[in-house]
XYZ file of N, CA and C in Angstrom:
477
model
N 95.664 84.897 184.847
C 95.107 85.720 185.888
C 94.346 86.882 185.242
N 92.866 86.906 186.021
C 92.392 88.296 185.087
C 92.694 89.296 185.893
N 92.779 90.534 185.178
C 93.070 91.713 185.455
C 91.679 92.661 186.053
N 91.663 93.444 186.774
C 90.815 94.296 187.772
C 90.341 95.245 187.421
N 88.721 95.051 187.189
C 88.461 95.819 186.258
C 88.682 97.388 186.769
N 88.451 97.957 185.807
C 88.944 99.687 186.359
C 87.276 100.325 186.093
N 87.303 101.474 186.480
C 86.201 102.620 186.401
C 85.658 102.998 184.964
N 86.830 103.021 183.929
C 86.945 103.527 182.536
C 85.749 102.115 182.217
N 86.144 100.401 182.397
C 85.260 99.432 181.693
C 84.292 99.632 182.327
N 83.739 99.963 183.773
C 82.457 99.650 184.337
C 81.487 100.243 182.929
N 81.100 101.015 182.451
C 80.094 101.619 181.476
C 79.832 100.089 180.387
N 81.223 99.833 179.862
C 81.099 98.827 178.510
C 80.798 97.599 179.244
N 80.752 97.202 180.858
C 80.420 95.621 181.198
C 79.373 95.837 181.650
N 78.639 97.177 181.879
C 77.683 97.186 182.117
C 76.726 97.476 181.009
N 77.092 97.801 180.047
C 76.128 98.107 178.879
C 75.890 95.915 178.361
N 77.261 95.171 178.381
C 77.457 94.095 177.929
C 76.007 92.986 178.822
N 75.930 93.058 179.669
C 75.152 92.747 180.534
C 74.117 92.729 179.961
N 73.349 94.063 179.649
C 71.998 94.030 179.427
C 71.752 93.559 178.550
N 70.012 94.265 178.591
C 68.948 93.818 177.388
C 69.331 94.267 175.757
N 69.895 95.605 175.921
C 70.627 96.472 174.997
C 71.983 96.139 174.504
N 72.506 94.866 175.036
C 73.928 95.031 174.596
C 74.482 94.626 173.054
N 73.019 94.250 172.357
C 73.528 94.032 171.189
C 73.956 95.649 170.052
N 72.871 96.416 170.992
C 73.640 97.580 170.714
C 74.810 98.186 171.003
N 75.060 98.256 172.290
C 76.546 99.000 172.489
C 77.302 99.005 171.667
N 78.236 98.336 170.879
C 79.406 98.066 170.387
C 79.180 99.335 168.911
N 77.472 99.510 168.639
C 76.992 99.822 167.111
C 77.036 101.174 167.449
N 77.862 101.615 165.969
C 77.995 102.741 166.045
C 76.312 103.845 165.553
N 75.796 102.892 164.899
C 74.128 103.354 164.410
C 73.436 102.134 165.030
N 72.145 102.528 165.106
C 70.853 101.802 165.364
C 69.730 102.563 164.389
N 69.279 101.395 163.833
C 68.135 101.577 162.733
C 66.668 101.029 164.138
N 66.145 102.207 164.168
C 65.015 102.601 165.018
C 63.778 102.812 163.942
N 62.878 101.801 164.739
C 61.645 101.648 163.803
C 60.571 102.083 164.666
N 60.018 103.102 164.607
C 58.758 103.466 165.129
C 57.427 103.342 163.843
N 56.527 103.365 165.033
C 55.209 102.809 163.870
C 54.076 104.079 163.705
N 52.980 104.147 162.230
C 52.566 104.715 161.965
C 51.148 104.457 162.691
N 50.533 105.361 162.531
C 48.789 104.834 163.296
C 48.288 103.247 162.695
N 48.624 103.003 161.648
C 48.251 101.749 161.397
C 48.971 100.285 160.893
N 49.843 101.106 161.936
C 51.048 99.897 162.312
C 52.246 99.966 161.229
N 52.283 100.801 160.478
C 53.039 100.484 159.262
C 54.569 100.827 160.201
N 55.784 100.129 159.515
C 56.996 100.231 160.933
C 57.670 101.724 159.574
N 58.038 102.810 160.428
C 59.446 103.672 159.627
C 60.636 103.345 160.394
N 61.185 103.013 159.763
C 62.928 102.914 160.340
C 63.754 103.912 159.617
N 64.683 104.268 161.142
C 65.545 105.589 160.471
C 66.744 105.247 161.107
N 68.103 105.812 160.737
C 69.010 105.341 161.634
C 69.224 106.514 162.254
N 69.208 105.858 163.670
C 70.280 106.804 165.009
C 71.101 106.623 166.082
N 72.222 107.398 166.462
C 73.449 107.036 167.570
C 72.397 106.895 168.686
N 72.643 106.021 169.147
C 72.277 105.362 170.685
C 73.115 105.294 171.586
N 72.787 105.721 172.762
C 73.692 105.094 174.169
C 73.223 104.142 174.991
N 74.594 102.668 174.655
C 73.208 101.386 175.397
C 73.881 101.456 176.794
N 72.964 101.271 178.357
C 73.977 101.056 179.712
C 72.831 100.387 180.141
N 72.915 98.930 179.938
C 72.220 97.609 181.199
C 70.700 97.609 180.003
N 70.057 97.865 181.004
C 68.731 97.429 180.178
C 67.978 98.913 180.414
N 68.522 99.950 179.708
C 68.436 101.346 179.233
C 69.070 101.526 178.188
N 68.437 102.219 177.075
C 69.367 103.505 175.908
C 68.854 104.340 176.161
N 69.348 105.340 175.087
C 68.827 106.645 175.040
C 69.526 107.313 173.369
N 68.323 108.062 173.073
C 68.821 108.767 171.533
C 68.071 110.066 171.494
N 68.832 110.742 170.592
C 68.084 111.801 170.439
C 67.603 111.893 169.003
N 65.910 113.093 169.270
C 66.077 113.517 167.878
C 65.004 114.925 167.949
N 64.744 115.351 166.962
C 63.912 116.620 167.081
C 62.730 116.721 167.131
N 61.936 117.709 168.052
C 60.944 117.734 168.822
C 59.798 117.807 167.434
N 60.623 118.627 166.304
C 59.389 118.429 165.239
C 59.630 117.344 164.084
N 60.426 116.474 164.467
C 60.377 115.357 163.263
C 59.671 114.673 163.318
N 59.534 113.886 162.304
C 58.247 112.804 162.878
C 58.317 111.638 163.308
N 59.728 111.252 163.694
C 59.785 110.351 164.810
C 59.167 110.793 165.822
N 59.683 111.958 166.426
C 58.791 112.098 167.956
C 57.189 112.705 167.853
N 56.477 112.836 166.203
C 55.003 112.529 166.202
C 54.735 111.393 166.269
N 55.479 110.535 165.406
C 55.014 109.427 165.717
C 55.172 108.746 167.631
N 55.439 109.038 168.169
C 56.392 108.532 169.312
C 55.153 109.182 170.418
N 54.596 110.075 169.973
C 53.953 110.781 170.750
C 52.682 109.826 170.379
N 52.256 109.385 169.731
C 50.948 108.349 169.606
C 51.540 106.699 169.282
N 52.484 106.508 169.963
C 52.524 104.785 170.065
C 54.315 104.833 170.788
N 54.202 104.567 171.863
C 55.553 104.185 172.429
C 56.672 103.308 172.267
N 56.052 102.415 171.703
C 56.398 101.120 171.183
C 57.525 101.170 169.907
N 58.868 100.834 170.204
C 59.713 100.960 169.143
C 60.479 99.536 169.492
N 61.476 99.215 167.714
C 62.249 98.417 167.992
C 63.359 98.689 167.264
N 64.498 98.314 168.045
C 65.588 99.041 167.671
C 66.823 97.683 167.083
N 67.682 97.998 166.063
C 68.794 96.984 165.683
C 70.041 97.570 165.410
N 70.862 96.999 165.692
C 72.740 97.632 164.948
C 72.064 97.823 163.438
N 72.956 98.726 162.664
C 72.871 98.629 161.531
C 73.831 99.757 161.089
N 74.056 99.674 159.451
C 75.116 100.515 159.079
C 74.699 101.821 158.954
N 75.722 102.948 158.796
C 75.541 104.310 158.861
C 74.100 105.002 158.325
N 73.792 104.238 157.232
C 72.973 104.919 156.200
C 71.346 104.053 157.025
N 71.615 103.069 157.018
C 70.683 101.904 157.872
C 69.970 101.191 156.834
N 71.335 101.116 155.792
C 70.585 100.054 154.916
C 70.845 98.945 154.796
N 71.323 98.666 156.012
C 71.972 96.787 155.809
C 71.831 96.588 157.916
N 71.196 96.184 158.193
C 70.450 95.445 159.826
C 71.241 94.382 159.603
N 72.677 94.174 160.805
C 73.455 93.563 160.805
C 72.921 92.728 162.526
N 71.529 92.646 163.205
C 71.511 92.466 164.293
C 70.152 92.262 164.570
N 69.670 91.098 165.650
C 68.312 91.007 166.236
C 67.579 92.707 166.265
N 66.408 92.198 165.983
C 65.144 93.623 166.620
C 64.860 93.394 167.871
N 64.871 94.151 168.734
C 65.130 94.702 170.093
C 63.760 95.087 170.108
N 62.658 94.663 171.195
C 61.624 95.443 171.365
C 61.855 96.545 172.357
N 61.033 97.297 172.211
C 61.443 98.617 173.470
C 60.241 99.727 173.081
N 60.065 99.997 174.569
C 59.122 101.208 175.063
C 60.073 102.287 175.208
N 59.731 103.821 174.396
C 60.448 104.764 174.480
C 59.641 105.600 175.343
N 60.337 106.628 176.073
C 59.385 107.611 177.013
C 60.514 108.723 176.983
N 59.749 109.611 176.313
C 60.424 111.183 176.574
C 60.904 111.526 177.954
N 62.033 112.188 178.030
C 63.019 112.590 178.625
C 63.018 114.385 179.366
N 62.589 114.722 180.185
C 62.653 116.021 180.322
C 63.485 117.062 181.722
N 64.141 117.899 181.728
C 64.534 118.443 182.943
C 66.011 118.372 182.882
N 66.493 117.873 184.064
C 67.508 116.947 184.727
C 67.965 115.833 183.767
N 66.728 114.701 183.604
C 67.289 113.656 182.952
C 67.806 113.906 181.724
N 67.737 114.822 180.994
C 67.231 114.876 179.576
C 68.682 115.694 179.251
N 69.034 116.256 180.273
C 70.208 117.103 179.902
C 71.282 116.013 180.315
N 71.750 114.926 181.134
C 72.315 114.392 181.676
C 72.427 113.376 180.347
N 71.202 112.943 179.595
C 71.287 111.709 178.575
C 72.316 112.834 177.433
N 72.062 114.057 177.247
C 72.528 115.014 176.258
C 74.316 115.117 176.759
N 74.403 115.176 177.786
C 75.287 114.934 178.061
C 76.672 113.360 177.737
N 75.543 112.224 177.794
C 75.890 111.066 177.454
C 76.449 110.936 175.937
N 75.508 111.226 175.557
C 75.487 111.695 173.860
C 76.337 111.802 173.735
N 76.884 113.096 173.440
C 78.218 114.085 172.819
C 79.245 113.645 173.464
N 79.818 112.652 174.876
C 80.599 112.464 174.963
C 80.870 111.131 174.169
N 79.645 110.677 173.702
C 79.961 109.063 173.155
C 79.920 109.475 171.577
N 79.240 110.458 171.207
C 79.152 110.527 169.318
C 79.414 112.165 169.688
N 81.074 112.442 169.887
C 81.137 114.099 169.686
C 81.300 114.491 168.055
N 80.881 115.810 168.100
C 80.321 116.692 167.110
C 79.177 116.089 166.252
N 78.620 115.123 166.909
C 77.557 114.840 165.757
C 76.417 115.916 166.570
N 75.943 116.347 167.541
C 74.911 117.110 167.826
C 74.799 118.493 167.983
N 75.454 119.120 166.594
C 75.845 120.689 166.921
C 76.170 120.882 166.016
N 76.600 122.266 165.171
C 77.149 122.616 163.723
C 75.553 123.175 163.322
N 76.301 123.857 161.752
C 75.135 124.219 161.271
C 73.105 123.658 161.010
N 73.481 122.279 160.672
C 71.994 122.029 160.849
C 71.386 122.228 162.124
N 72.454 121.820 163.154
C 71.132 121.944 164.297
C 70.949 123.562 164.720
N 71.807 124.548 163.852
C 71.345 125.733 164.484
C 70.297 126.282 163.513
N 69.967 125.422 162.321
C 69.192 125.567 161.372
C 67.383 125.354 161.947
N 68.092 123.934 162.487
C 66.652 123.373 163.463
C 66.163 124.651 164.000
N 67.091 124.494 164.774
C 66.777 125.683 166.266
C 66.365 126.713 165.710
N 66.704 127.341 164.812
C 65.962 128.617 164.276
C 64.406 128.552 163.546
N 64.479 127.184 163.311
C 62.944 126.951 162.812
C 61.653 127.005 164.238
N 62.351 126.744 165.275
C 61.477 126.070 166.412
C 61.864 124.794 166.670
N 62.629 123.928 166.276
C 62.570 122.799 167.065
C 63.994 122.896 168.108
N 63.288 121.856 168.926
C 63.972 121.744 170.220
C 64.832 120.394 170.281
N 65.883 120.092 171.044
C 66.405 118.162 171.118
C 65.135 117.421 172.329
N 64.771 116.094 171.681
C 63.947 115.835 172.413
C 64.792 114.235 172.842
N 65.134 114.105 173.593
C 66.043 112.598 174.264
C 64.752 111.988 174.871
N 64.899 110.725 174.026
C 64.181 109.312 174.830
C 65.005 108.521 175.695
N 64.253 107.450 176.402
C 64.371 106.533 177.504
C 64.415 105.032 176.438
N 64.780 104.304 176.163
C 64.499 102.993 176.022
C 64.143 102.340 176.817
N 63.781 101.216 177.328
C 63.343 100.459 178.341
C 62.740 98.927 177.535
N 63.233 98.273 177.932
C 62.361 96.586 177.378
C 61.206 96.925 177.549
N 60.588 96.052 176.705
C 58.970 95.772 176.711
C 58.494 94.686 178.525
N 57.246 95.131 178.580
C 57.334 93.912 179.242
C 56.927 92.436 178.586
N 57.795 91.447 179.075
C 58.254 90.036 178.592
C 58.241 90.468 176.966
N 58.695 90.957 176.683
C 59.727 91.364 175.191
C 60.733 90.202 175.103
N 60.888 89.504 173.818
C 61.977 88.835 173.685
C 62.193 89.374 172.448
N 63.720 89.002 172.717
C 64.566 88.964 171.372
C 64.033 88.572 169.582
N 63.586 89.582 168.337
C 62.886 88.850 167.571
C 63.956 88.650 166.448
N 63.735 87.174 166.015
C 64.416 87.023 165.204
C 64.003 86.781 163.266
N 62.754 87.306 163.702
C 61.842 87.077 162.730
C 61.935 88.742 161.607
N 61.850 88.460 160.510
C 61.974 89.875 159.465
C 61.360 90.170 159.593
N 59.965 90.458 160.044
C 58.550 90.994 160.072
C 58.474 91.910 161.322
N 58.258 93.276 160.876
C 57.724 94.092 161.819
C 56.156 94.956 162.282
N 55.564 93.846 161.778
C 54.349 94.438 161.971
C 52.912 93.894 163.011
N 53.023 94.957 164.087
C 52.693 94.265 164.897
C 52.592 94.423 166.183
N 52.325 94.404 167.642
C 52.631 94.224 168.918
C 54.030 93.002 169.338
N 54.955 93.165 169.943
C 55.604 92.278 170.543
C 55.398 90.967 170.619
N 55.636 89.747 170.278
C 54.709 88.575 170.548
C 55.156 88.073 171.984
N 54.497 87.560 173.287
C 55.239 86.815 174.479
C 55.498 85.489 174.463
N 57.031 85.265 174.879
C 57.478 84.003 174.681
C 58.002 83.431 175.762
């Protein structure tokens, strides 16, 4: 007999579900955004996967979110702490900055899922330079599939 699910699993059967669920379980995601001429940087960062949404943060002056600001287009995989070993499919995904309401609510998501990683001395280091937390949206591509191919260079292919 199965047991009923409770309030506490709705988040993890609903993250299991989606487009994202090869993320949930990962404690890092190696996030590859691209340069003006396609070249891919991958960096690793904590993600929150729920259905066919994530969300991550990072700083308003790094150059993920320059880069991010001239090509939307990212793809994201599990991978280990450092993000030198991609233990998981590349995930295509459209990122879109986060602002207001939403943005504090994803910040919120955050720290309850990776506490003390977004606070302590560096980020008051940031903050004193000028930068700000800037939280993205994930979202599938449209007709994005699953790539199982090593090669990241490129537009999405449709399958």
């Amino acid at each position: 007999m199965a047991t009923p699910a409770t309030a506490v699993d709705a988040p993890a059967q609903e993250a299991a579900d989606g487009y994202f669920s090869p993320l949930a379980p990962a404690k890092h995601v190696l996030l590859a955004t691209f340069k003006w001429g396609r070249t891919p940087v991958a960096v690793p960062a904590r993600v929150v996967a729920e259905g066919d949404c994530a969300y991550f943060q990072t700083w308003s002056t790094s150059r993920t979110a320059k880069r991010l600001r001239h090509n939307d287009w990212v793809q994201a995989a599990p991978c280990a702490a450092l993000g030198l070993y991609r233990y998981g499919p590349w995930l295509d995904a459209t990122a879109r900055l986060l602002a207001g309401g939403e943005a504090s609510q994803v910040a919120e998501k955050l720290t309850r899922e990776h506490p003390g990683r977004h606070g302590g001395l560096a980020s008051l280091a940031r903050r004193f330079r000028g930068a700000r937390p800037a939280h993205y949206e994930l979202r599938p591509c449209g007709g994005a599939a699953i790539r199982t191919d090593r090669g990241t260079t490129g537009r999405p292919r449709q399958t």
